[in-house]
Short mmCIF file of C-alpha atoms in Angstrom, two decimals:
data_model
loop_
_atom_site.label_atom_id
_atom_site.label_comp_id
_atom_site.label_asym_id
_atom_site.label_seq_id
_atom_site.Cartn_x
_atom_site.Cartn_y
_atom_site.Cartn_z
CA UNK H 1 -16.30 38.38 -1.49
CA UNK H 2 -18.23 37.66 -4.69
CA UNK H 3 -20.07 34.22 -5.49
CA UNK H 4 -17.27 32.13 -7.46
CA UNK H 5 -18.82 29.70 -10.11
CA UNK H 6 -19.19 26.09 -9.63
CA UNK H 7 -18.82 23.15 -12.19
CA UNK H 8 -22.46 21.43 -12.24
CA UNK H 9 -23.29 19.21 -9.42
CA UNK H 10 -23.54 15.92 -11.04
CA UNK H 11 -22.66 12.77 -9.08
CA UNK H 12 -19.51 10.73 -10.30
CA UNK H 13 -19.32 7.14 -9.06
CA UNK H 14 -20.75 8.18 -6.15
CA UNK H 15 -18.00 10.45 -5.04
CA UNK H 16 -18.63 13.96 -3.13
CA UNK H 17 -15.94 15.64 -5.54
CA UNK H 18 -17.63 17.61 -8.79
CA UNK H 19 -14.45 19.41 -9.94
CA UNK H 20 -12.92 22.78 -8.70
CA UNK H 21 -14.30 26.01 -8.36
CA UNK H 22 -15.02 27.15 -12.45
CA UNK H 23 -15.10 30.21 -14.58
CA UNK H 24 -10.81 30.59 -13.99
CA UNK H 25 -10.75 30.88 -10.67
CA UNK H 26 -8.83 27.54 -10.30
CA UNK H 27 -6.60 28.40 -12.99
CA UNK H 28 -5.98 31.72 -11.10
CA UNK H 29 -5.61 30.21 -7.45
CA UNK H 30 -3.54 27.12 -8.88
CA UNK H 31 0.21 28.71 -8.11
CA UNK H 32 1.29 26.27 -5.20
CA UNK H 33 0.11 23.44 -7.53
CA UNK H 34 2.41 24.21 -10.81
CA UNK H 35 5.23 24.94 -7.93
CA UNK H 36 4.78 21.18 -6.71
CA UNK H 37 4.38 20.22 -10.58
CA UNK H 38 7.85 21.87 -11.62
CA UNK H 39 9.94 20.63 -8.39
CA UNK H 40 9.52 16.85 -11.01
CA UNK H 41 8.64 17.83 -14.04
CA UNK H 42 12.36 17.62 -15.11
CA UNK H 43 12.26 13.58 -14.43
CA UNK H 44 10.11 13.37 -17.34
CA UNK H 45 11.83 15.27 -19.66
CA UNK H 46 15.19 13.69 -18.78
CA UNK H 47 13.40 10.60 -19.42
CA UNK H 48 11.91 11.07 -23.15
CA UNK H 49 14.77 9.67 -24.81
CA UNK H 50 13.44 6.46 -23.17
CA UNK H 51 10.18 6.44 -25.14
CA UNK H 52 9.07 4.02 -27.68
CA UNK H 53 9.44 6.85 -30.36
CA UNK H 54 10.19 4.59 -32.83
CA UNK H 55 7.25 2.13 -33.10
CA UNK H 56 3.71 2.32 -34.33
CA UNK H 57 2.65 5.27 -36.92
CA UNK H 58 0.16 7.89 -34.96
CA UNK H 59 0.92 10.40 -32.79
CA UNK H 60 3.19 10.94 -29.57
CA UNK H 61 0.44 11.00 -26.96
CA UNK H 62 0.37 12.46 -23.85
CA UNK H 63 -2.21 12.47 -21.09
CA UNK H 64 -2.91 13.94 -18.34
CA UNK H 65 -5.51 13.60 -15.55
CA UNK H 66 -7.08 15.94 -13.04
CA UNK H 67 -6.55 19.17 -16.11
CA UNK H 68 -9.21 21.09 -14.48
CA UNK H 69 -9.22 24.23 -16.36
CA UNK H 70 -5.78 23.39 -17.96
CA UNK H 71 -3.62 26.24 -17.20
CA UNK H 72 -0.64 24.12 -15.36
CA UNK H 73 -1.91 20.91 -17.37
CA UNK H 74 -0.81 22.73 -20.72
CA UNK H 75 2.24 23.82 -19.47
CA UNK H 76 3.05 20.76 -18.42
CA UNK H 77 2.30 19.06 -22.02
CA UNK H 78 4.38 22.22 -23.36
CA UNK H 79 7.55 21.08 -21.56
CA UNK H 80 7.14 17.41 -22.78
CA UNK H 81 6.51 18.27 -26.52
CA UNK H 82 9.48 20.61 -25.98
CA UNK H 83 12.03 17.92 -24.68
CA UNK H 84 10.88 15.38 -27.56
CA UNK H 85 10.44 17.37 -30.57
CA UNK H 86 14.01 17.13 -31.05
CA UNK H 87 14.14 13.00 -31.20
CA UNK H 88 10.72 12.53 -33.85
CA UNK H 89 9.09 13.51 -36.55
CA UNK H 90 5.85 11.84 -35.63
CA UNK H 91 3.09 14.53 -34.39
CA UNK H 92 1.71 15.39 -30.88
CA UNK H 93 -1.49 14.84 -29.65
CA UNK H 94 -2.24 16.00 -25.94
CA UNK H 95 -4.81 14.77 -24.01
CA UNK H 96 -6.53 16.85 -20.92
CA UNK H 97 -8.94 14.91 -18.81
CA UNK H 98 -10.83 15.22 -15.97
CA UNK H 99 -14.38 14.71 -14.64
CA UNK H 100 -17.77 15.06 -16.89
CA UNK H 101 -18.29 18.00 -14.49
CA UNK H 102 -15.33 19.95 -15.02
CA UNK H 103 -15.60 23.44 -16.47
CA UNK H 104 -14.15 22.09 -20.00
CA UNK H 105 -15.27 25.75 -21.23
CA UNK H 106 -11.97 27.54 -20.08
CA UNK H 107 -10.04 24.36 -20.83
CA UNK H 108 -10.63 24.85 -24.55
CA UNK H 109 -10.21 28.87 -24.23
CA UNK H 110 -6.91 27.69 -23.08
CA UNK H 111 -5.86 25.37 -25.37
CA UNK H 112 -7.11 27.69 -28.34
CA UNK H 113 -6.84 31.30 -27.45
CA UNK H 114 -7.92 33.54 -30.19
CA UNK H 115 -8.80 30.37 -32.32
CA UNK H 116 -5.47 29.39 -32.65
CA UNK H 117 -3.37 26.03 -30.71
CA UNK H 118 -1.83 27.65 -27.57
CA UNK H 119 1.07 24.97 -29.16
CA UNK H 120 1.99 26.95 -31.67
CA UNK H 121 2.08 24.17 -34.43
CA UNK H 122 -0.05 22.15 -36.37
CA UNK H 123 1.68 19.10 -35.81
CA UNK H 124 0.35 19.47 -32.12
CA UNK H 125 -3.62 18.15 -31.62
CA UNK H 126 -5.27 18.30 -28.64
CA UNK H 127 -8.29 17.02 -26.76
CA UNK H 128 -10.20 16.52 -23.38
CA UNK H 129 -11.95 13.43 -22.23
CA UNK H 130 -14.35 13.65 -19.25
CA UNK H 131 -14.65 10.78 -16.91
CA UNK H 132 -13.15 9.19 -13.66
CA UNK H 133 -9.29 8.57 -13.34
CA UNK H 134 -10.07 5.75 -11.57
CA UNK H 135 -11.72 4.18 -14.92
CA UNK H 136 -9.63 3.15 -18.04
CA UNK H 137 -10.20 6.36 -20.59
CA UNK H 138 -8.39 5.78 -23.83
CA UNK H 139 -7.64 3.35 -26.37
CA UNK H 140 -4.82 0.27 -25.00
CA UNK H 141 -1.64 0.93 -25.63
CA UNK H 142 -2.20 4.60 -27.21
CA UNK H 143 -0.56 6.85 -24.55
CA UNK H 144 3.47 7.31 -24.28
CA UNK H 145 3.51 9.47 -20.80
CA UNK H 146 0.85 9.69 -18.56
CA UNK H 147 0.30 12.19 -15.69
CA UNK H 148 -1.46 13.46 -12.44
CA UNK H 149 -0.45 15.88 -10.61
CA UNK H 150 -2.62 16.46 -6.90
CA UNK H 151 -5.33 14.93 -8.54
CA UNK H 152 -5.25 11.14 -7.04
CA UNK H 153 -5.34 12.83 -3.81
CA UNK H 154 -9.43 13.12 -4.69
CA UNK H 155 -11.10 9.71 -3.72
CA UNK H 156 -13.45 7.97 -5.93
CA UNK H 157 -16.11 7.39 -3.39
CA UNK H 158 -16.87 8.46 0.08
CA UNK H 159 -16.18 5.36 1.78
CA UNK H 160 -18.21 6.47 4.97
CA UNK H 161 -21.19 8.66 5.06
CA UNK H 162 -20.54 10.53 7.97
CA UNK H 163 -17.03 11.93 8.93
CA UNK H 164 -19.07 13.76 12.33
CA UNK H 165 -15.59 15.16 13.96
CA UNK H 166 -13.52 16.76 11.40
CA UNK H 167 -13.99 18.00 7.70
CA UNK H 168 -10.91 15.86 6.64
CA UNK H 169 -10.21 11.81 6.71
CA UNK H 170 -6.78 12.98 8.08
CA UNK H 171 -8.30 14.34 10.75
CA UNK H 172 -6.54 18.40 12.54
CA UNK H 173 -3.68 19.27 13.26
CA UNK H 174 -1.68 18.62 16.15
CA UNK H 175 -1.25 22.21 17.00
CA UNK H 176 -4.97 22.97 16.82
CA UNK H 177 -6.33 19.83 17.59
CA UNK H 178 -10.14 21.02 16.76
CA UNK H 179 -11.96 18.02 15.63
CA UNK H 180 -11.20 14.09 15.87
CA UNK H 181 -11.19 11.25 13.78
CA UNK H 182 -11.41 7.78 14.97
CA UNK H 183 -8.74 4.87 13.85
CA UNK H 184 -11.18 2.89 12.78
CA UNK H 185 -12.74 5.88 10.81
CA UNK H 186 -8.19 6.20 9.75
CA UNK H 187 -8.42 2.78 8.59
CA UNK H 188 -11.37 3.13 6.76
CA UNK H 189 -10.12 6.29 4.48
CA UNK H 190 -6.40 4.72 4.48
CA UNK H 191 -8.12 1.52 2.61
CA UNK H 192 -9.93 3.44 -0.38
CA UNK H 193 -7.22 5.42 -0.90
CA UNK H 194 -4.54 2.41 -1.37
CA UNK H 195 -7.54 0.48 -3.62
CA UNK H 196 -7.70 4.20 -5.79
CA UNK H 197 -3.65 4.05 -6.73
CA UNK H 198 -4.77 0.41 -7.80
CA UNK H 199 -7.39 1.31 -9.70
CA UNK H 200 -5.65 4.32 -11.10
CA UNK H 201 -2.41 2.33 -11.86
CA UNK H 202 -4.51 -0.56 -13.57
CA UNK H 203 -7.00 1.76 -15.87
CA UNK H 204 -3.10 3.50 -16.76
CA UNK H 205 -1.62 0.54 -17.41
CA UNK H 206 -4.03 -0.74 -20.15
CA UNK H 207 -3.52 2.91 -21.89
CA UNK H 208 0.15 3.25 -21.79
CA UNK H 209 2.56 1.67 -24.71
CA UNK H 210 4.78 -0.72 -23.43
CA UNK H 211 7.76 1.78 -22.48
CA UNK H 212 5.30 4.45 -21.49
CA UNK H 213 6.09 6.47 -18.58
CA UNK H 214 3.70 7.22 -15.93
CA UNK H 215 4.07 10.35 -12.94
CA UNK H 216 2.18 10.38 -10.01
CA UNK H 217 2.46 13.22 -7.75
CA UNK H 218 0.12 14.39 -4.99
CA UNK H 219 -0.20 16.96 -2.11
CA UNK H 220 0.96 14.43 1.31
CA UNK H 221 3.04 13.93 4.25
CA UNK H 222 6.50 13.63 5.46
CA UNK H 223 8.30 13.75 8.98
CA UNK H 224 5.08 14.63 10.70
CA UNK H 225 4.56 17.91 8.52
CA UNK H 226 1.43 17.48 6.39
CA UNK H 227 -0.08 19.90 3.56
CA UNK H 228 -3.55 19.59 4.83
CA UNK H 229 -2.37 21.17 9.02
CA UNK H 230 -3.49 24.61 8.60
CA UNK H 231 -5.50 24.66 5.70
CA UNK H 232 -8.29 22.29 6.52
CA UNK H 233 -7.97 23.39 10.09
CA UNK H 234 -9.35 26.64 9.12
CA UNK H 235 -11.93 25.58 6.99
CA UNK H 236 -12.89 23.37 9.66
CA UNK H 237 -13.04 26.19 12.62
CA UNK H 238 -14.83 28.42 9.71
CA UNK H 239 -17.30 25.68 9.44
CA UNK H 240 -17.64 25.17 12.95
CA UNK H 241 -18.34 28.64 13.38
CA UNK H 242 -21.51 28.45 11.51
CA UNK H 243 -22.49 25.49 13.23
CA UNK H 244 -21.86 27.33 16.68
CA UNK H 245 -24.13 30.32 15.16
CA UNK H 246 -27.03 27.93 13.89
CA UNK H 247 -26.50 28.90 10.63
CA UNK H 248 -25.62 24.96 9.49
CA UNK H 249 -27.57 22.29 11.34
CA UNK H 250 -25.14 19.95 12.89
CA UNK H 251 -26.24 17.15 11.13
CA UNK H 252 -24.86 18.96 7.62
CA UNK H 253 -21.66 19.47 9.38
CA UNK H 254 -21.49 15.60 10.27
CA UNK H 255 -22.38 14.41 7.02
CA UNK H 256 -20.14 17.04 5.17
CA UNK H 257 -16.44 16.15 4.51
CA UNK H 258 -13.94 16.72 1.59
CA UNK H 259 -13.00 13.55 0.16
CA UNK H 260 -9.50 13.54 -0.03
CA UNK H 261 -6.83 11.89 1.66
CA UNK H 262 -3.03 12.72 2.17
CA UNK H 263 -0.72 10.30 2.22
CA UNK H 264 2.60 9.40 2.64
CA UNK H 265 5.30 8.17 0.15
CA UNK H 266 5.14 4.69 1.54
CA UNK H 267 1.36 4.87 1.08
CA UNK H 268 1.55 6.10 -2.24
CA UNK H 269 4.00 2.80 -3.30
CA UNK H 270 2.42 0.61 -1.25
CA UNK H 271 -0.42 -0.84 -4.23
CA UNK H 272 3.05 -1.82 -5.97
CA UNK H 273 4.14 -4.48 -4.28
CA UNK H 274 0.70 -5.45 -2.60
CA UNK H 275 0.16 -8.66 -4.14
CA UNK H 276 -3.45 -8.06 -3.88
CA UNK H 277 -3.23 -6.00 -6.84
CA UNK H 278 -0.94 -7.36 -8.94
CA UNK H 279 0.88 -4.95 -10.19
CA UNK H 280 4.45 -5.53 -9.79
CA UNK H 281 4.18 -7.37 -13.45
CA UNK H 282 2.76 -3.76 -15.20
CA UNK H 283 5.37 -1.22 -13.76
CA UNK H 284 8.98 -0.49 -13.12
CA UNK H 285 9.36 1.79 -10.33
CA UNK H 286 12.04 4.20 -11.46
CA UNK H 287 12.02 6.89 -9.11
CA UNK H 288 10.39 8.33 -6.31
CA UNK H 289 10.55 11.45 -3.49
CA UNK H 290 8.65 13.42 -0.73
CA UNK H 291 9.79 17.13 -1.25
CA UNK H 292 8.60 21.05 -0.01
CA UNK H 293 8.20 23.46 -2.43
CA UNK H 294 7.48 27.22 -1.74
CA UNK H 295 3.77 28.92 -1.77
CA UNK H 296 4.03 32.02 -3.80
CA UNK H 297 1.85 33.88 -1.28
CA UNK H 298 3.53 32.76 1.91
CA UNK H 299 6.50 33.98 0.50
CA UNK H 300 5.25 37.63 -0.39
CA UNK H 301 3.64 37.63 2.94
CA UNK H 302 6.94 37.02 4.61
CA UNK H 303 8.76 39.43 2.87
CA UNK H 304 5.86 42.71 2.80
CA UNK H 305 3.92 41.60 5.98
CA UNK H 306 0.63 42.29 3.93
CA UNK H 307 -2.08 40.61 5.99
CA UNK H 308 -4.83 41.83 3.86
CA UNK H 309 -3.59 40.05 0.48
CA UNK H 310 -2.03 37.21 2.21
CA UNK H 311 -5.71 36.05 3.89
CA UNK H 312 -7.40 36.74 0.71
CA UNK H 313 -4.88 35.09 -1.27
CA UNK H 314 -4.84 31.80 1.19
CA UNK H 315 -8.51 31.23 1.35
CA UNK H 316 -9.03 31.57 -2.18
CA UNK H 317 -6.43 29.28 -2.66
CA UNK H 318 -8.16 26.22 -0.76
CA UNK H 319 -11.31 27.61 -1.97
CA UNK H 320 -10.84 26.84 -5.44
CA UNK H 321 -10.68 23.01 -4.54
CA UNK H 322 -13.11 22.63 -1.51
CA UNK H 323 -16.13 24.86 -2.97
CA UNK H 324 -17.48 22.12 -4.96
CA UNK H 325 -17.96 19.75 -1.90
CA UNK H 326 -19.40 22.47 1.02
CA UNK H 327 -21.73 23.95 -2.16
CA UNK H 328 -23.00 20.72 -2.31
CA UNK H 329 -23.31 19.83 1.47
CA UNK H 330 -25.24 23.02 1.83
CA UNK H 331 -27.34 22.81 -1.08
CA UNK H 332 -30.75 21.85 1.03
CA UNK H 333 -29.63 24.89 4.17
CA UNK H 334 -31.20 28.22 3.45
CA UNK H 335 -29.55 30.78 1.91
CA UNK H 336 -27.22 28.71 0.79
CA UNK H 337 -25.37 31.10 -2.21
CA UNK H 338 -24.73 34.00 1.06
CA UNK H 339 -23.86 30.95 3.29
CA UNK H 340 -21.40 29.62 1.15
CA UNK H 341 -19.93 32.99 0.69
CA UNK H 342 -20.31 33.95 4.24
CA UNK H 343 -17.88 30.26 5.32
CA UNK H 344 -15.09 31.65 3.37
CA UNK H 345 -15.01 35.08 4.98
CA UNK H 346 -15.30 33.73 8.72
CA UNK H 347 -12.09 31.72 7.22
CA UNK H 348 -10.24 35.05 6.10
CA UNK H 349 -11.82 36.69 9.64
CA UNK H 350 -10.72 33.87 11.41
CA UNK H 351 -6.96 33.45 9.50
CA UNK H 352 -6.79 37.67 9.78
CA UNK H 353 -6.79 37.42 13.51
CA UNK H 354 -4.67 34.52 13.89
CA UNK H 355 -2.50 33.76 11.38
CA UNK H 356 -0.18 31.73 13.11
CA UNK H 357 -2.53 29.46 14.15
CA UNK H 358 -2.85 28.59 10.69
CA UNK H 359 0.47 27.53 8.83
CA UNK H 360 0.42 26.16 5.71
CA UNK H 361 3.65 23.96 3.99
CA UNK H 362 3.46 22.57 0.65
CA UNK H 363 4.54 19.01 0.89
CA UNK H 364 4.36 16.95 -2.02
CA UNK H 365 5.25 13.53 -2.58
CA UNK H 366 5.73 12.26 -6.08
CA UNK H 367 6.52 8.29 -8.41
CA UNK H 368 7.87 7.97 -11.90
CA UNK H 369 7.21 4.40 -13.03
CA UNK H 370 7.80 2.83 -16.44
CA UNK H 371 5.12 0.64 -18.11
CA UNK H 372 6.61 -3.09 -18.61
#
């Protein structure tokens, strides 16, 4: 396994998260993402006729947060200028952002291969903004649809410093129960991650024009069955196993956990009608699901039995977003570059001789709301 390329390590309100895994191998590992992403995608383009087309003189904006290295952020924007085209004449202008330590590099490559707009028109601009999501990015009242997609499921901050039982705030799964996390620990996570919506929803809400449209959809939970069982189980035991060898000091593995939290729908409405946030007077809550969607690679694996692609293709699928965050927890461990490699093989050893141990369902859950 060769040494995949890292977005700079640069702290970002004082969050673990630095971006994915850079130089296109998120874009190439992103599949099960633009699957969850097209399972809603038509509730915003049955919705554009709802826009404020008709007011104000510069472009149709749209915006999206959490790009990385754009590949299922400019299809996304390529379905909404699509479905509006038709009702304006105004121009587009699409906006990709995500954090200053994103690999912005191959988000440009994308949006201008061979020097030209990916768009195909020069009534289409685009641009990228670096910064939080959590933090109000553009001009008030300047965007007309607004998006995330996966990305609010990264906190802002790590709310605790040590997570010492399990590489997740949402602690294993039941079937492999191979780690703990305490309720108070729960409660802890469960609390930042209802004050990020807020934030999110607020810094949104001072961009979009009144009439705006906002999607938020995010890797969760329904009925039990959560996105993270399986995946961060076998990071976990991969982990683990280097801790077991001596090859990570225990007290790395204690203070090192991704930050990111899956919730459930009600979790993800909750900040709505909190009145602690206040938010019931910004949004209209138009529509909202928890839904499965298939994983391209559990699929071929089910139909060809090919254990060697599906374990490659299932580790570098979660390690494309955890990298980052174990690059970064290792950085002061010797040999870190071969150690970091070394992790994610145990994980393909470890998912090789046990795949069933490790199942892995895409749940999403998802909110359309409309800016008062």
């Amino acid at each position: 396994m060769t040494v995949v390329e890292d977005t700079v390590e640069v702290d970002t309100r004082s969050t673990g998260m630095t971006g994915m895994a850079g130089g296109g191998f998120y874009d190439a590992n992103s599949a099960p993402q633009w699957e969850q992403i097209a399972a809603v995608l038509p509730w915003l383009c049955d919705s554009v006729s709802e826009l404020p087309l008709s007011t104000g003189l510069g472009p149709i904006t749209f915006a999206d947060f959490g790009c990385s290295e754009g590949r299922n952020s400019i299809s996304v924007m390529r379905h909404l200028i699509n479905s509006t085209k038709p009702l304006t004449d105004r121009p587009f202008l699409t906006i990709h952002s995500d954090l200053p330590t994103n690999d912005y590099s191959k988000l440009f490559l994308n949006l201008r291969p061979e020097g030209k707009s990916t768009f195909g028109s020069q009534g289409v601009s685009s641009a990228a903004v670096g910064g939080s999501m959590y933090d109000q990015l553009l001009p008030p009242s300047s965007v007309h649809i607004a998006t995330t997609f996966n990305s609010i499921g990264y906190l802002s901050q790590r709310p605790l410093d040590k997570l010492p039982g399990y590489v997740l705030p949402n602690g294993p799964s039941k079937r492999r129960a191979n780690g703990y996390v305490t309720d108070e620990e729960s409660k802890i996570f469960a609390k930042q991650a209802e004050d990020d919506i807020a934030s999110f929803l607020i810094a949104r809400a001072n961009e979009l024009a009144s009439g705006g449209k906002l999607m938020v959809q995010v890797f969760g939970c329904v009925d039990g069955i959560r996105t993270c069982d399986g995946l961060f189980d076998l990071l976990n035991d991969a982990v683990k196993t280097h801790v077991d060898s001596g090859d990570i000091p225990l007290e790395v593995y204690e203070r090192y956990y991704q930050p990111v939290y899956f919730r459930n729908l009600d979790e993800l409405t909750a900040p709505l009608t909190n009145p602690t946030y206040n938010l019931s007077k910004l949004y209209t809550l138009d529509r909202t699901e928890s839904y499965e969607t298939p994983i391209p690679f559990v699929e071929a694996y089910k139909q060809d039995g090919d254990l060697d692609r599906y374990t490659s293709s299932f580790v570098n699928f979660f390690r494309a977003f955890t990298q980052a965050v174990l690059s970064k927890a290792l950085a002061n461990v010797p040999s870190k570059p071969d150690l970091l490699d070394q992790v994610y093989e145990t994980a393909e050893s470890l998912l090789k001789a046990n795949p069933e141990d490790y199942p892995f369902r895409n749940i999403s859950i998802a909110m359309l709301l409309t800016r008062k």
